[in-house]
PDB file of C-alpha atoms in Angstrom:
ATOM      1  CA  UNK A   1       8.224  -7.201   4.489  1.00  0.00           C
ATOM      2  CA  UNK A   2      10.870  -5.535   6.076  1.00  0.00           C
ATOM      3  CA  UNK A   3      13.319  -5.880   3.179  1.00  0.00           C
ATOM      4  CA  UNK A   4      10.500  -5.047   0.491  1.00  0.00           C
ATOM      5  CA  UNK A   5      10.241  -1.428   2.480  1.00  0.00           C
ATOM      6  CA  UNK A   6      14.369  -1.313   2.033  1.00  0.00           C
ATOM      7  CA  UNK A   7      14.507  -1.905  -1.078  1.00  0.00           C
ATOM      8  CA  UNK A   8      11.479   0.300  -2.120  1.00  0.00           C
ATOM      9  CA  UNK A   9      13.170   3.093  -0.413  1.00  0.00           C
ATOM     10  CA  UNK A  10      17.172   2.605  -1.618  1.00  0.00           C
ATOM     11  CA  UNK A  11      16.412   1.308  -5.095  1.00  0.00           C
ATOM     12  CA  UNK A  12      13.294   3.589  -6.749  1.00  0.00           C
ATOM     13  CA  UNK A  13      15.810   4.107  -9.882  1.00  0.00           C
ATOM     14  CA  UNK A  14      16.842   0.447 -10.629  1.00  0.00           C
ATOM     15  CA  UNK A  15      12.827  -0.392 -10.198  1.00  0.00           C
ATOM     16  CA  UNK A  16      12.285   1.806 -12.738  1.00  0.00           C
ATOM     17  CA  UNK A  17      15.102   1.092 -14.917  1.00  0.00           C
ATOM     18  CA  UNK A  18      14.169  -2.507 -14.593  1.00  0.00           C
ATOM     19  CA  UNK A  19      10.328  -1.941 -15.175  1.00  0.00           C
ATOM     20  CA  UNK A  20       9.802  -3.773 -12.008  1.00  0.00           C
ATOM     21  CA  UNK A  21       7.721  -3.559  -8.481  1.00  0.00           C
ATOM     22  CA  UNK A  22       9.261  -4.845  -5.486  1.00  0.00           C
ATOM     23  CA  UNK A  23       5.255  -6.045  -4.007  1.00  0.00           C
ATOM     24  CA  UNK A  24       1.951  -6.568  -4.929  1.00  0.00           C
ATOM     25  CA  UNK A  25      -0.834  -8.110  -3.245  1.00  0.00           C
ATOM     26  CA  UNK A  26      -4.754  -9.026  -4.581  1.00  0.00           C
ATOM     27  CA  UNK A  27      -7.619 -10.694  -2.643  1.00  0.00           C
ATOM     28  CA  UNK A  28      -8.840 -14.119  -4.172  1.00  0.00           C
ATOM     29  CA  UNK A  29     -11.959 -13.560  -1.478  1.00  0.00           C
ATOM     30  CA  UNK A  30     -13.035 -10.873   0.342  1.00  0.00           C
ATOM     31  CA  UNK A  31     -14.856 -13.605   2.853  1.00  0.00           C
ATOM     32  CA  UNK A  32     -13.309 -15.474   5.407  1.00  0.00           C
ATOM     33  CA  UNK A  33     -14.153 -18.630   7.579  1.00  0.00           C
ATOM     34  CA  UNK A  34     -12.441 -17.569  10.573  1.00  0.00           C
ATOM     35  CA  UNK A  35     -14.209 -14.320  11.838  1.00  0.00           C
ATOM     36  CA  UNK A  36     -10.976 -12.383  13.319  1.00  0.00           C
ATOM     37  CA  UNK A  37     -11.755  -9.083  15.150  1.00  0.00           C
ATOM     38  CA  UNK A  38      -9.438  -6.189  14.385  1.00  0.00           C
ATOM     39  CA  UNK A  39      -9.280  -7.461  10.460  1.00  0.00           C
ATOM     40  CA  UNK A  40      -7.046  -5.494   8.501  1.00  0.00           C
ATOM     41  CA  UNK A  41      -9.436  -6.381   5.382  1.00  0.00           C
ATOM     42  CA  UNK A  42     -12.403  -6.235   7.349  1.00  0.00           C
ATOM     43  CA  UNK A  43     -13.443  -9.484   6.493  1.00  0.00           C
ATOM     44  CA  UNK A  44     -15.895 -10.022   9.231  1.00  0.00           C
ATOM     45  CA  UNK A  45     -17.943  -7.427   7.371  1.00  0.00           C
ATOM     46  CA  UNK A  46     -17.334  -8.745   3.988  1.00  0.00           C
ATOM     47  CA  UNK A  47     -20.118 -10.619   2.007  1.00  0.00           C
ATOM     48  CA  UNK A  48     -19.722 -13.418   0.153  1.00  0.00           C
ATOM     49  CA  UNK A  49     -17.720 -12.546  -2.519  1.00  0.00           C
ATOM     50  CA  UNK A  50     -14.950 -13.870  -4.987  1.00  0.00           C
ATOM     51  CA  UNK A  51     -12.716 -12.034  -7.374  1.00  0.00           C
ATOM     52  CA  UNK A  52     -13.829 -12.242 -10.995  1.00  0.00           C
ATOM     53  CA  UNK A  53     -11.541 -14.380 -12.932  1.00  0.00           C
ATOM     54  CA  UNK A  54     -12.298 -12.166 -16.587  1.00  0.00           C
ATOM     55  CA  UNK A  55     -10.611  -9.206 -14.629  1.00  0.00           C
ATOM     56  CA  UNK A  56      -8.272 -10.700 -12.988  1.00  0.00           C
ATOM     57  CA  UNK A  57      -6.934 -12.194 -16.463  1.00  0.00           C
ATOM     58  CA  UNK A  58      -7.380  -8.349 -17.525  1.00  0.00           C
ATOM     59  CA  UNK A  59      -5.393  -7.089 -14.872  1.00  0.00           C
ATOM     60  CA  UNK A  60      -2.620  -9.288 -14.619  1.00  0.00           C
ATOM     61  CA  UNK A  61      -1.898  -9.325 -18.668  1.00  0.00           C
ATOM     62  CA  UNK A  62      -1.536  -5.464 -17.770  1.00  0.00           C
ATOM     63  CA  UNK A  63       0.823  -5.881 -15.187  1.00  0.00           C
ATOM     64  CA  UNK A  64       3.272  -8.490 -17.352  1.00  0.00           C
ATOM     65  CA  UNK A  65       2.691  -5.418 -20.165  1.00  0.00           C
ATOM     66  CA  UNK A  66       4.002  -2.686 -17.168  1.00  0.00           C
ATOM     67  CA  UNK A  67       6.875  -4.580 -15.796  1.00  0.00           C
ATOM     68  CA  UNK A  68       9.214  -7.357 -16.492  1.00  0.00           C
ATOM     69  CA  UNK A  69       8.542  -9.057 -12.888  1.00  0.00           C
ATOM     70  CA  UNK A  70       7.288  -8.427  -9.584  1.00  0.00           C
ATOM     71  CA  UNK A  71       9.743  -9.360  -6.573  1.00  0.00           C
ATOM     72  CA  UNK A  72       6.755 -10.509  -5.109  1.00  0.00           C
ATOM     73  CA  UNK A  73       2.638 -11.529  -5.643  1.00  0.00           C
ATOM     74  CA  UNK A  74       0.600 -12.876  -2.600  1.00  0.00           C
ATOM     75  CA  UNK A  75      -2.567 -14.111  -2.911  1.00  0.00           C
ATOM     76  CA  UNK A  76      -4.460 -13.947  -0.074  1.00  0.00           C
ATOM     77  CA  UNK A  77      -7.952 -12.778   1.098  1.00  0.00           C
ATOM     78  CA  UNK A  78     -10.285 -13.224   2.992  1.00  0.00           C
ATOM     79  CA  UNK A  79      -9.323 -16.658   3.009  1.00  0.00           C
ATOM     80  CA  UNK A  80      -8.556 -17.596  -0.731  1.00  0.00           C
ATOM     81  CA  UNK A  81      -8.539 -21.127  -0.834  1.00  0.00           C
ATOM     82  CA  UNK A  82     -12.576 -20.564  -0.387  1.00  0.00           C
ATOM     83  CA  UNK A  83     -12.621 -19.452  -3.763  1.00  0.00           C
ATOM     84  CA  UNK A  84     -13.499 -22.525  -5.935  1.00  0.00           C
ATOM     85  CA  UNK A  85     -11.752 -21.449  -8.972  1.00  0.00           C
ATOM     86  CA  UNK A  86      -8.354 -20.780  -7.401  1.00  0.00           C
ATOM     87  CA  UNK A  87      -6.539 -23.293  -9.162  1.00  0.00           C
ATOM     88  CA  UNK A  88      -7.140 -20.873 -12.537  1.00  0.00           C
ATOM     89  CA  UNK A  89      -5.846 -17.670 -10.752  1.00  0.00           C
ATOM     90  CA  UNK A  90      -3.050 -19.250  -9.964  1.00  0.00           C
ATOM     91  CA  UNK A  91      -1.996 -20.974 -13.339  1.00  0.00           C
ATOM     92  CA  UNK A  92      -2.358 -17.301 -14.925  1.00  0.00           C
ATOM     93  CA  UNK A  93      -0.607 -15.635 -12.254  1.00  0.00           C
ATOM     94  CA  UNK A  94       2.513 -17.575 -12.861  1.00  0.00           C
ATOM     95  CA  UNK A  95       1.697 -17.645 -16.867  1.00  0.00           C
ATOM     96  CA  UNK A  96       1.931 -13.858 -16.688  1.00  0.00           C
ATOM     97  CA  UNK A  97       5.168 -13.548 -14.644  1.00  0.00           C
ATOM     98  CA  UNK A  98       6.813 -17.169 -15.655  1.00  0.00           C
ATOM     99  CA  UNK A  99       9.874 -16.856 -13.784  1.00  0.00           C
ATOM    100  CA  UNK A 100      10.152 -17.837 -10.201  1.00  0.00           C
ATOM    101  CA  UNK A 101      13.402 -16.879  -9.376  1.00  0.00           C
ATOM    102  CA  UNK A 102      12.448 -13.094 -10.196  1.00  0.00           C
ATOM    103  CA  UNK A 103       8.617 -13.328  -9.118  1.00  0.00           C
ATOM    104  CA  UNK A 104       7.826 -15.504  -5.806  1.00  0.00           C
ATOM    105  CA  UNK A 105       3.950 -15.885  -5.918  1.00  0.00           C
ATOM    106  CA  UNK A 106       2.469 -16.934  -2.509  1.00  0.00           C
ATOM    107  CA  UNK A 107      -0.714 -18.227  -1.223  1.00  0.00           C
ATOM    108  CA  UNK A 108      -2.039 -16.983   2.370  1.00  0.00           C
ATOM    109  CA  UNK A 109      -3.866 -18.798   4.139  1.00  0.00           C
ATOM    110  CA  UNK A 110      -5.175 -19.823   7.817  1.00  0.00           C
ATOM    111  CA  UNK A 111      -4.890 -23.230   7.268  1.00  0.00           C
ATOM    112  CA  UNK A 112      -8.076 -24.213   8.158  1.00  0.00           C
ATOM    113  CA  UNK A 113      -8.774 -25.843   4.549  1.00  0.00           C
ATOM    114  CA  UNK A 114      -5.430 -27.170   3.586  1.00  0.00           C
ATOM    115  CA  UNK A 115      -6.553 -30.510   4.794  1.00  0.00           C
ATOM    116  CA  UNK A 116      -9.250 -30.413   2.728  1.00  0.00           C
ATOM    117  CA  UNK A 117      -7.885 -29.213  -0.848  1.00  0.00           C
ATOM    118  CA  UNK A 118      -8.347 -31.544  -3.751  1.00  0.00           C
ATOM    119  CA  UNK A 119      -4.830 -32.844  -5.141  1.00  0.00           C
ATOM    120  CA  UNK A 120      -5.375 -30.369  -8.271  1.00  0.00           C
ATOM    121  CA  UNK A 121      -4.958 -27.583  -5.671  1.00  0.00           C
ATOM    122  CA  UNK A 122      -1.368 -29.007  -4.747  1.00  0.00           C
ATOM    123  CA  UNK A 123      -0.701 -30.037  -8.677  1.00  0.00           C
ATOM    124  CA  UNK A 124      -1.552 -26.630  -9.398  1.00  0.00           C
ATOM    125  CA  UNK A 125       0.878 -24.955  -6.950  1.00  0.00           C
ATOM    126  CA  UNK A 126       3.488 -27.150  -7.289  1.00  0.00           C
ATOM    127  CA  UNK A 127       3.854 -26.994 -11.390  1.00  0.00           C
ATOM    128  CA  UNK A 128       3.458 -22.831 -10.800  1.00  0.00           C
ATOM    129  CA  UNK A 129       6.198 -22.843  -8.044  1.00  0.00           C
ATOM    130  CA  UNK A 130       4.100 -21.617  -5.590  1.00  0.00           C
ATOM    131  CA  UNK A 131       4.618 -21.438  -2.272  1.00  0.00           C
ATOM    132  CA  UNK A 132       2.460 -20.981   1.240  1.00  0.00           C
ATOM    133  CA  UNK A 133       2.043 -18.207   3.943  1.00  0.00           C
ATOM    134  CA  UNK A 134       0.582 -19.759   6.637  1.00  0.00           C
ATOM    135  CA  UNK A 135      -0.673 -17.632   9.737  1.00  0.00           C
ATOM    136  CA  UNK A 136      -1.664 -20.410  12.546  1.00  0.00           C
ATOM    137  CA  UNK A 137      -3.950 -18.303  15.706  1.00  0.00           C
ATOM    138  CA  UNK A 138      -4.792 -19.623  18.929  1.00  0.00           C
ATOM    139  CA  UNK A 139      -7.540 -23.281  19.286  1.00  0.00           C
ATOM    140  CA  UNK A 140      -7.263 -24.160  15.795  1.00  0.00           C
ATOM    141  CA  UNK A 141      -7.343 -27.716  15.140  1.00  0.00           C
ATOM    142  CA  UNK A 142      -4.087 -28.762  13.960  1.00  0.00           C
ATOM    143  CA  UNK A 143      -0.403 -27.950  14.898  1.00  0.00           C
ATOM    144  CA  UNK A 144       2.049 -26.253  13.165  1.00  0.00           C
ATOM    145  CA  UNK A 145       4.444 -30.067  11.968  1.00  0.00           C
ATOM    146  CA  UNK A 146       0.617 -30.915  10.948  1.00  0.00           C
ATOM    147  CA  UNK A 147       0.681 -28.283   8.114  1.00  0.00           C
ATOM    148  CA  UNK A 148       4.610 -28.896   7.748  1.00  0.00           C
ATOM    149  CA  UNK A 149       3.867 -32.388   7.001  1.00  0.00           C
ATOM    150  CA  UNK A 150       1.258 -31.929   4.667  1.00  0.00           C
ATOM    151  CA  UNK A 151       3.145 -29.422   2.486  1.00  0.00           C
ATOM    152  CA  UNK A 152       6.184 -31.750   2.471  1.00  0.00           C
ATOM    153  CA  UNK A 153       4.547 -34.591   1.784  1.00  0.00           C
ATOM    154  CA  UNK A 154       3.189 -32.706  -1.941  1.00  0.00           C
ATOM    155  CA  UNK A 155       6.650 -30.560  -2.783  1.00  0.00           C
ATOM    156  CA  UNK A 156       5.103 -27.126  -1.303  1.00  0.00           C
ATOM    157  CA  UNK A 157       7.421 -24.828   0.331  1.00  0.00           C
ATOM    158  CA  UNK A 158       5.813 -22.885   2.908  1.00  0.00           C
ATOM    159  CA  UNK A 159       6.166 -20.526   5.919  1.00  0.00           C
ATOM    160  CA  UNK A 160       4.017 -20.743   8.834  1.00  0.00           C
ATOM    161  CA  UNK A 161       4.074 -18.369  11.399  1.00  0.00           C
ATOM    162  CA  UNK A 162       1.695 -17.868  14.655  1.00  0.00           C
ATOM    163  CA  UNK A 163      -0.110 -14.964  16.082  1.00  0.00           C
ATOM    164  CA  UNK A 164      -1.723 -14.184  18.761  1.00  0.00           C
ATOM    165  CA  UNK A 165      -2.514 -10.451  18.276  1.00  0.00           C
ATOM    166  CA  UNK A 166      -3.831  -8.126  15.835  1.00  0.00           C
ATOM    167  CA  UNK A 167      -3.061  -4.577  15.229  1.00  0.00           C
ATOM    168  CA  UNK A 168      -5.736  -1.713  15.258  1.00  0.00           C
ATOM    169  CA  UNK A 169      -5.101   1.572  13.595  1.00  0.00           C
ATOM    170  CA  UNK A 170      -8.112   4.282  14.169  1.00  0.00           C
ATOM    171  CA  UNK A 171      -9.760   5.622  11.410  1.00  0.00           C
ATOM    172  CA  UNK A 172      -9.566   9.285  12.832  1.00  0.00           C
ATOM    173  CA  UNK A 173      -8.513  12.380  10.994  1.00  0.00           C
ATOM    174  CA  UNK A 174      -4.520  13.473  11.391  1.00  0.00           C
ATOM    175  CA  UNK A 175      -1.275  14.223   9.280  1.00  0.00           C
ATOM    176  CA  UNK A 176      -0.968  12.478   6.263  1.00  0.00           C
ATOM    177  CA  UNK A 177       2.212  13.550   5.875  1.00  0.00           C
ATOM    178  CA  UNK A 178       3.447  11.788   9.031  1.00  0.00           C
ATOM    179  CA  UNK A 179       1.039   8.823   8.970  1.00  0.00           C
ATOM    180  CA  UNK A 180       2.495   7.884   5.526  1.00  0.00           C
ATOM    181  CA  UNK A 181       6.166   8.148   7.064  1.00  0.00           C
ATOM    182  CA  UNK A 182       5.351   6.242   9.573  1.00  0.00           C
ATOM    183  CA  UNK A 183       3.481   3.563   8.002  1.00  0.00           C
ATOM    184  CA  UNK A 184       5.977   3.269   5.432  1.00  0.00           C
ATOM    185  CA  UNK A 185       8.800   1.973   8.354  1.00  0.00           C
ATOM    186  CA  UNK A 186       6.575  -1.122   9.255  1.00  0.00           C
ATOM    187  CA  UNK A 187       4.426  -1.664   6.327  1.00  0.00           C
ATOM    188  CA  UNK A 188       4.236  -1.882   2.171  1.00  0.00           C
ATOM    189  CA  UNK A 189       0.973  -3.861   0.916  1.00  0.00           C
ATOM    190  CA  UNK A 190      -0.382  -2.360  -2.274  1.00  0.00           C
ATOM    191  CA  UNK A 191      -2.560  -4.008  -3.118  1.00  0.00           C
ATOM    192  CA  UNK A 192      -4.169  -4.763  -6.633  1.00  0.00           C
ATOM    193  CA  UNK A 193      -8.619  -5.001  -6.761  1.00  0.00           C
ATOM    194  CA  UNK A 194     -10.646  -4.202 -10.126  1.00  0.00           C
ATOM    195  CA  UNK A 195      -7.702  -2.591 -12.253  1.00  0.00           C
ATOM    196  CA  UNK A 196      -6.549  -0.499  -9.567  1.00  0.00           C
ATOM    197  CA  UNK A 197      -3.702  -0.574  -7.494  1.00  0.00           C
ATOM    198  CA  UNK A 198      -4.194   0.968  -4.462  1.00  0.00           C
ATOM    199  CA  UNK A 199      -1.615   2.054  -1.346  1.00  0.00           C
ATOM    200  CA  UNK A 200      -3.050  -0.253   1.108  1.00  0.00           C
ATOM    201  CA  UNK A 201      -5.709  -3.389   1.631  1.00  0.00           C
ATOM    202  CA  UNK A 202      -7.699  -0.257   3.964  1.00  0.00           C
ATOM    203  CA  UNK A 203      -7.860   2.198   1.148  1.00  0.00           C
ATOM    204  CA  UNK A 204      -8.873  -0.256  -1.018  1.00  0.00           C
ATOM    205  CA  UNK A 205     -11.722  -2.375   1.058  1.00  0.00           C
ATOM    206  CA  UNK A 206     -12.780   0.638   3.846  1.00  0.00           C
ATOM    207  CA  UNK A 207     -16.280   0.616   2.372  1.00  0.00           C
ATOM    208  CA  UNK A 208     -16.657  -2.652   3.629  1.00  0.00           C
ATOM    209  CA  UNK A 209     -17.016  -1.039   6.821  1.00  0.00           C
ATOM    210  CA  UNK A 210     -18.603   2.424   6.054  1.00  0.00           C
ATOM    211  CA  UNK A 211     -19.535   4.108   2.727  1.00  0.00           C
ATOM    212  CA  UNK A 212     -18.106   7.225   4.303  1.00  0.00           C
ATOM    213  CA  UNK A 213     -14.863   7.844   2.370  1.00  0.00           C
ATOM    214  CA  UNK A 214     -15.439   6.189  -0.868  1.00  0.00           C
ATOM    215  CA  UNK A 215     -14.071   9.154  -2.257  1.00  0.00           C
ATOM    216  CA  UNK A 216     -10.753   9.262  -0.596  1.00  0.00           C
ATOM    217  CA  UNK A 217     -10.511   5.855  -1.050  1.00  0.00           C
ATOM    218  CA  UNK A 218     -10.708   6.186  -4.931  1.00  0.00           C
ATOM    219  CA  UNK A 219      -8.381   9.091  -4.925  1.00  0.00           C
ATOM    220  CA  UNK A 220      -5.741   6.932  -3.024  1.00  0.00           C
ATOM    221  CA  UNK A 221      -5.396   4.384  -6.151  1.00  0.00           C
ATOM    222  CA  UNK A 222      -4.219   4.260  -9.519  1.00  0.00           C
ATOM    223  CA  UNK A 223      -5.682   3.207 -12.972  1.00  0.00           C
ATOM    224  CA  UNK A 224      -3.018   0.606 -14.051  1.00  0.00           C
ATOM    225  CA  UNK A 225      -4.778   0.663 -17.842  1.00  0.00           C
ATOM    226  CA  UNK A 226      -4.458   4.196 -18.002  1.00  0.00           C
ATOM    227  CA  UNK A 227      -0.885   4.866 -16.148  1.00  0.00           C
ATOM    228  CA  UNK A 228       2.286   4.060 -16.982  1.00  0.00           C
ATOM    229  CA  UNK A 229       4.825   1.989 -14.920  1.00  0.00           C
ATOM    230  CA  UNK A 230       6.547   5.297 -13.713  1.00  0.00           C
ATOM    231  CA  UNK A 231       3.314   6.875 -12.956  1.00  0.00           C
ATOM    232  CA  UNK A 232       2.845   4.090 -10.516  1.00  0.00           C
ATOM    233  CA  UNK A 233       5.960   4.240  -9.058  1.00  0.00           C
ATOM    234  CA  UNK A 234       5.648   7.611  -8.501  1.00  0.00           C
ATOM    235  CA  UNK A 235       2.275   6.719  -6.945  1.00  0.00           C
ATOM    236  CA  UNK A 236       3.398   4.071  -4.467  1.00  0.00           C
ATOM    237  CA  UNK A 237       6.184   6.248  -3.128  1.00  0.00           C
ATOM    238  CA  UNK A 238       3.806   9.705  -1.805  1.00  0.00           C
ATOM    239  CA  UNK A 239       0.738   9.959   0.593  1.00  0.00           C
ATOM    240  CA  UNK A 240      -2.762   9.998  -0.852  1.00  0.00           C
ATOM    241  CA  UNK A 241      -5.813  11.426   0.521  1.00  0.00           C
ATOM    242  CA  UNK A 242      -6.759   7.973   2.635  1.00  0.00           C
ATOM    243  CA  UNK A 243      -3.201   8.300   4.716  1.00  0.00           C
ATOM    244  CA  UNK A 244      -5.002  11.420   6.619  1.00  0.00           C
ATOM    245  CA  UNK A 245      -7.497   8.912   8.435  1.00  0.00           C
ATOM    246  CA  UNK A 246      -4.876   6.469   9.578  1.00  0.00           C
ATOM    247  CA  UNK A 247      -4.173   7.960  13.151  1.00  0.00           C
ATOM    248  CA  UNK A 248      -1.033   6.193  14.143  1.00  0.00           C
ATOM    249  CA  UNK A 249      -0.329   8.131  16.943  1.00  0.00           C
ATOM    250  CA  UNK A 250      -3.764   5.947  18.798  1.00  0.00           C
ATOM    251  CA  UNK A 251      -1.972   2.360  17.215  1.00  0.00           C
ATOM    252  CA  UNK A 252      -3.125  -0.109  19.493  1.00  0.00           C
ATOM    253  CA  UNK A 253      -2.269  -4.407  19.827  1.00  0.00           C
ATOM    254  CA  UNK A 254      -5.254  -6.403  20.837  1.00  0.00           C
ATOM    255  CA  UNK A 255      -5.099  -9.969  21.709  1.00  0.00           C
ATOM    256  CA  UNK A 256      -6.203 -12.343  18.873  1.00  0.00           C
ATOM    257  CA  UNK A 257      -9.888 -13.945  19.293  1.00  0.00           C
ATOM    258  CA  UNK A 258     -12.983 -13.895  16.994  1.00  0.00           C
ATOM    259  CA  UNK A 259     -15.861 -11.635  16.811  1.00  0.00           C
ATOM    260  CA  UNK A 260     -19.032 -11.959  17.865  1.00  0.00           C
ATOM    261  CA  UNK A 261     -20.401 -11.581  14.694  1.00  0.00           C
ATOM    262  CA  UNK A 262     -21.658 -14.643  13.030  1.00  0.00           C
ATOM    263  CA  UNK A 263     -19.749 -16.553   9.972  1.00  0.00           C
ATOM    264  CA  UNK A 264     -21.100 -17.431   7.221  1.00  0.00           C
ATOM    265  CA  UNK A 265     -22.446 -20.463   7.630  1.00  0.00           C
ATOM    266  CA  UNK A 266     -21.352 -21.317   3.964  1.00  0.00           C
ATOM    267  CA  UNK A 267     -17.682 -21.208   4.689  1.00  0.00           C
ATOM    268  CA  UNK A 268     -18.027 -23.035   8.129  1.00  0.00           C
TER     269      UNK A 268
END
């Protein structure tokens, strides 16, 4: 992430001489099957719900039209490989941005299914050149050369990585100026839902947890069927109105568990 943020910052004119964008990210599910408190997509919260394959097909042929690649496309959620169709977002991901070496598309994932994925899941990400983000938290019921021998063993490349904390940002009103400046030295996730592209996964799914600043939210993304690729450029690099209710200065860690809130029992 850390050289996506450089590389936003030092090379804005060769991404748009190039017709390019250094990140984008989309949920597959807005549902999870691991219930972690302090979710940055407040999945927890989230009902049931997967992302409709018609606009994703929409959205993506307008992205190929916008740029000539993306440096990089994760797929995540949620927890995406819930979503049963999966193997057809990925085969049109990759159709609409066909070369690897310029566009790495990723999978994220907690693991917990990977076991469990029929052989057309690993078909399907291995003729895409796909590859795996997986985040491993504390008591889950494999280790990490577990998931490194499973991806070997079907020509996946992957990177698994452990937490044991999550990171809480209040939702409390204060300078958008200096939240965006800040935010922009540890993080750059726009992220793409319903034609939209939008600064961050909280603009974009906040309702999930209140209805309260639908408005802000909207006004912090762009139409990418109406807007040009400079006109989203332009976007990603200035604060919008949802950057005044990120109060970094109260940034807190908390130790990784789950909440108390039930799962669904459906993705148990």
């Amino acid at each position: 992430m850390a050289k996506i943020i450089t590389l936003m910052k030092m090379a804005r004119k060769e991404i748009l001489r190039r017709r390019s964008l250094p990140y984008i990210e989309m949920n597959l599910t807005d549902h999870c099957n691991l219930n972690c408190e302090w979710c940055s997509h407040y999945s927890p919260m989230a009902p049931k719900k997967f992302a409709d394959f018609g606009q994703f097909q929409k959205d993506f042929t307008r992205l190929s039209e916008l740029c000539t690649f993306i440096g990089e496309i994760r797929l995540l959620g949620g927890e995406p490989l819930l979503n049963p169709d999966i193997n057809k977002f990925l085969k049109f991901a990759r159709e609409s941005f066909p070369d690897p070496i310029y566009t790495r598309i990723r999978v994220v994932t907690n693991g917990l299914l990977l076991s469990k994925m029929p052989q057309s899941f690993w078909n399907t990400m291995k003729s895409s050149a796909i590859a795996l983000d997986v985040t491993v938290y504390p008591g889950m019921p494999f280790e990490i050369p577990d998931i490194e021998r499973l991806t070997r063993s079907h020509g996946i490349k992957s990177k698994i990585s452990q937490t044991h904390t999550f990171n809480e940002i209040p939702i409390k009103v204060s300078n958008k100026d200096e939240n965006f400046k800040i935010c922009r030295e540890h993080f750059f996730c726009p992220i793409l839902r319903e034609g939209r592209i939008y600064l961050c996964p909280q603009a974009a799914i906040y309702h999930l947890r209140s209805k309260d600043l639908q408005a802000e939210q909207l006004a912090s993304s762009i139409d990418i069927h109406t807007s040009t690729h400079r006109e989203i450029v332009e976007f990603m690099n200035k604060p919008a109105p949802f950057c005044s209710y990120c109060n970094w200065e109260n940034y807190r860690t908390h130790p990784w568990k789950r909440t108390r809130m039930a799962p669904m029992q459906e993705n148990v």
